[in-house]
PDB file of C-alpha atoms in Angstrom:
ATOM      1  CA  UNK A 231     -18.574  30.408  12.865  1.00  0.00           C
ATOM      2  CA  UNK A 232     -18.785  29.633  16.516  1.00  0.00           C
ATOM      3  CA  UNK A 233     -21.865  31.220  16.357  1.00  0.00           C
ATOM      4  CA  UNK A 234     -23.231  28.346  13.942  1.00  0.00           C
ATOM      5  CA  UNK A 235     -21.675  25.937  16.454  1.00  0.00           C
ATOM      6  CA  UNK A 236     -23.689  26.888  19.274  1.00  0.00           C
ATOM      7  CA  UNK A 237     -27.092  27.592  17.920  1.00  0.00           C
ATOM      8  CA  UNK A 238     -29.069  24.747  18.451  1.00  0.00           C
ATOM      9  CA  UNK A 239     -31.033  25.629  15.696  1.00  0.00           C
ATOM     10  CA  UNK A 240     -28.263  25.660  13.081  1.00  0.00           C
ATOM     11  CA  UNK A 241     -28.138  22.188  10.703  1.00  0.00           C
ATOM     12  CA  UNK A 242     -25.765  19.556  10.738  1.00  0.00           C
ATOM     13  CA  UNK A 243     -24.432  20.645   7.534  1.00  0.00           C
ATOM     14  CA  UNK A 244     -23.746  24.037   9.130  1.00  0.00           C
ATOM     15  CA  UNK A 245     -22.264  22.860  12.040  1.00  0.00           C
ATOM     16  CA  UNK A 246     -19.686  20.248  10.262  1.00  0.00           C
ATOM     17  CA  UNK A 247     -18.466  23.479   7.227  1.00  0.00           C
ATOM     18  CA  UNK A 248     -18.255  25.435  10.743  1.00  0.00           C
ATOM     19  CA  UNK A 249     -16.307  22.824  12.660  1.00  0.00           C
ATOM     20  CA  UNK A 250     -14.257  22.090   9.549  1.00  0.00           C
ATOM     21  CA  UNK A 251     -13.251  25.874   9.272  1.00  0.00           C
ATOM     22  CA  UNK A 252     -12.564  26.810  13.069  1.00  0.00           C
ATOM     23  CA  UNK A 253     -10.351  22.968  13.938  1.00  0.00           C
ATOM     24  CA  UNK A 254      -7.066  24.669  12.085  1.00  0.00           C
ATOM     25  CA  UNK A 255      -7.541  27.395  15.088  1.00  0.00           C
ATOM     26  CA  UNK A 256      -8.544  25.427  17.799  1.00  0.00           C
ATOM     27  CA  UNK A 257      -6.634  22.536  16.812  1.00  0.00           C
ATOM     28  CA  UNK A 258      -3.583  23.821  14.777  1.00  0.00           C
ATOM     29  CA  UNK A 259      -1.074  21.418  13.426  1.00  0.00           C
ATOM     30  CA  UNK A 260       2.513  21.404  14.593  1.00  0.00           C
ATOM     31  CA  UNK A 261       5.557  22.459  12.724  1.00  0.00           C
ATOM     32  CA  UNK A 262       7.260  19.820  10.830  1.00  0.00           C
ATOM     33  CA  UNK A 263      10.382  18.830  11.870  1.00  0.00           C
ATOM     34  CA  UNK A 264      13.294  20.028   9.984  1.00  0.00           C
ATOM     35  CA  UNK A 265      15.605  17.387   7.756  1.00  0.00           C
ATOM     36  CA  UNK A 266      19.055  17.611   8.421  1.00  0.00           C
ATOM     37  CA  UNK A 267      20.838  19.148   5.149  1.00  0.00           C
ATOM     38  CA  UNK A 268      23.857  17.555   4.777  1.00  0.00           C
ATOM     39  CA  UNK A 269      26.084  19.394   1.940  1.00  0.00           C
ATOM     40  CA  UNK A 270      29.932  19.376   1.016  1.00  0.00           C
ATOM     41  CA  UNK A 271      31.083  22.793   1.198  1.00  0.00           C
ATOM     42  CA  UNK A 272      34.817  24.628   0.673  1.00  0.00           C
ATOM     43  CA  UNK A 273      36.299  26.358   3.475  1.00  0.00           C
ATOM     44  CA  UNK A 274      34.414  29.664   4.146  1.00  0.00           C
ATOM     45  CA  UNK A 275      37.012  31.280   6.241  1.00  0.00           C
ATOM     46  CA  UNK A 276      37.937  33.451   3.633  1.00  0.00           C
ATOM     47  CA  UNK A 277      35.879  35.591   0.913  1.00  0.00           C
ATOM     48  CA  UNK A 278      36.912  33.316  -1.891  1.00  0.00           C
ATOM     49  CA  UNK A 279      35.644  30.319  -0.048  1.00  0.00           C
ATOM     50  CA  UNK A 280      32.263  31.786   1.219  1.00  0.00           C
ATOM     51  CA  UNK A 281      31.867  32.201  -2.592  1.00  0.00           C
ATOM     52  CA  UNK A 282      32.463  29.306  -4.089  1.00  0.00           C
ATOM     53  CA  UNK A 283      30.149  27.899  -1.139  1.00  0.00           C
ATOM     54  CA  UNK A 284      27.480  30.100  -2.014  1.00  0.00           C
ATOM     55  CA  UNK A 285      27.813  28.825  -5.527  1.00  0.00           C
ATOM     56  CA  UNK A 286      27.878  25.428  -4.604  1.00  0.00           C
ATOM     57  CA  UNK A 287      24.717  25.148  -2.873  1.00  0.00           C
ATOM     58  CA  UNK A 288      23.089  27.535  -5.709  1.00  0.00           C
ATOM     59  CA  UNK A 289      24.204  24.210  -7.391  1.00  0.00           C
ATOM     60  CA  UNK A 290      21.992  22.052  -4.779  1.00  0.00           C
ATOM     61  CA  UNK A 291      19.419  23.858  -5.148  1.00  0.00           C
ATOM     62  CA  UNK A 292      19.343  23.827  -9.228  1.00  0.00           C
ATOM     63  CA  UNK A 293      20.172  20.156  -9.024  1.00  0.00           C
ATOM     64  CA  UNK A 294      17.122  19.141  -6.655  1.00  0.00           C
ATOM     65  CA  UNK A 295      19.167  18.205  -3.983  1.00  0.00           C
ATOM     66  CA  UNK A 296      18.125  20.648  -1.589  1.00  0.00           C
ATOM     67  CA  UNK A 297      14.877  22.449  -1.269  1.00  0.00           C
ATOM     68  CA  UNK A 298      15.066  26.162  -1.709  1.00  0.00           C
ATOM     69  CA  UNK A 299      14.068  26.965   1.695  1.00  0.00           C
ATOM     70  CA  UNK A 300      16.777  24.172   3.083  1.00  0.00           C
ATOM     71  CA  UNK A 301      18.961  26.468   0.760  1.00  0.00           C
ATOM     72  CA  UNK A 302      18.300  29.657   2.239  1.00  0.00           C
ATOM     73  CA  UNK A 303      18.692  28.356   5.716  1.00  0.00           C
ATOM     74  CA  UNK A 304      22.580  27.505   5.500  1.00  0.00           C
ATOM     75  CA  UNK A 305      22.964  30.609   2.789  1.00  0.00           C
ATOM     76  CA  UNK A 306      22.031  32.599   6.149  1.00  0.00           C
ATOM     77  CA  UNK A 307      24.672  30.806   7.956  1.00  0.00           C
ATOM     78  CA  UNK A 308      27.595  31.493   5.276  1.00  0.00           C
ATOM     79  CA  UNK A 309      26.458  35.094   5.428  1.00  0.00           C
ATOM     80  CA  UNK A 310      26.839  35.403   9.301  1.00  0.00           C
ATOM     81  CA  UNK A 311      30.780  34.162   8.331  1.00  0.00           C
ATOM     82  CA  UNK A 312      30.669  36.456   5.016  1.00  0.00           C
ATOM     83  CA  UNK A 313      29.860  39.485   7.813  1.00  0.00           C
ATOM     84  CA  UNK A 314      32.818  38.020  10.485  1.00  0.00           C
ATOM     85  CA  UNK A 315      35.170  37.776   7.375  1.00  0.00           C
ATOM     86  CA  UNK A 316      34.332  41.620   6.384  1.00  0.00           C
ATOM     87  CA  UNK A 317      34.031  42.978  10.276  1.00  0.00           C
ATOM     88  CA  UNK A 318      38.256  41.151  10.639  1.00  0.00           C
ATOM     89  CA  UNK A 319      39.440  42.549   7.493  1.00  0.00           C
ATOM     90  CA  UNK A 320      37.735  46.209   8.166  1.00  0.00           C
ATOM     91  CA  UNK A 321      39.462  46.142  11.662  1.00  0.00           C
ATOM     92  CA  UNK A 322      42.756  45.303  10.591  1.00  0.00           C
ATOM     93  CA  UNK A 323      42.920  47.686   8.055  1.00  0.00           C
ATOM     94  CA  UNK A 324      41.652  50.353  10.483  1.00  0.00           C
ATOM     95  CA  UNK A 325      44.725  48.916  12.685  1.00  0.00           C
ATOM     96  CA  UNK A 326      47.133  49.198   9.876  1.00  0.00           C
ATOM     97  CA  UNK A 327      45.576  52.731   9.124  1.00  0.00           C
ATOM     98  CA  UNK A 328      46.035  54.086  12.994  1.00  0.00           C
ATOM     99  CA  UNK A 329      49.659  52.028  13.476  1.00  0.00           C
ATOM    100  CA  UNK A 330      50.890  53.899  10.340  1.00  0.00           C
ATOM    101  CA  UNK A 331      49.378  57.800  11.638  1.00  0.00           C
ATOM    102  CA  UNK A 332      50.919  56.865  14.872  1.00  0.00           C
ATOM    103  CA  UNK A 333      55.040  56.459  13.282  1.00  0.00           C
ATOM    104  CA  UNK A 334      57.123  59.772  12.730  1.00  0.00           C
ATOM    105  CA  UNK A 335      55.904  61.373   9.446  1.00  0.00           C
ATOM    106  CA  UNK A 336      53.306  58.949   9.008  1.00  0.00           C
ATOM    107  CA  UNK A 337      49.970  60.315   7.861  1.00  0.00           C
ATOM    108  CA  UNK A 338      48.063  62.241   9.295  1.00  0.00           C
ATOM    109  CA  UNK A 339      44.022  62.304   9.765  1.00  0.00           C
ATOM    110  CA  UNK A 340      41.975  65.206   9.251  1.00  0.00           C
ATOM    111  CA  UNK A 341      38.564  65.299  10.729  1.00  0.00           C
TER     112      UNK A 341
END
């Protein structure tokens, strides 16, 4: 393509499909800016409530009001919570687990 540009001997024609197809690379267009998603959601500091938020905007999305990749954005922010809710209750079990092995006659762990 640049090739066609710089020939002198190339046409007009030439030159302007050549021009048209190299100005998204020389010339590329900026991202557009994100909208702000505004959505009422339940309380996601527990499983039930990262749930019913999860259905919720499903909802959004089915009802128009928010684009599916809007959608996906905050679905990846309810996950990040999901994960913190799961990593809490996994440590406090462990807790439980080690607090019980550690009492007289409690359990005992085999490796």
């Amino acid at each position: 393509m640049l090739g066609v540009l710089h020939d002198p001997a190339s046409d007009e024609k030439s030159k302007a499909w050549a021009a048209e197809k190299a100005a998204p690379f020389v010339h590329p267009k900026p991202a557009p800016a994100q909208r702000l998603v505004k959505i009422e959601l339940p309380a996601t500091d527990t499983a039930e409530g990262v749930s019913a938020a999860l259905g919720k905007l499903i909802q959004a999305v089915a009802t128009g009001d928010l684009a599916p990749s809007e959608a996906q954005s905050v679905a990846a922010l309810i996950e990040a919570q999901r994960k913190a809710i799961e990593t809490n209750d996994v440590l406090a079990r462990l807790d439980a687990l080690e607090e019980a092995q550690r009492r007289p006659g409690g359990p005992k762990l085999v490796a």
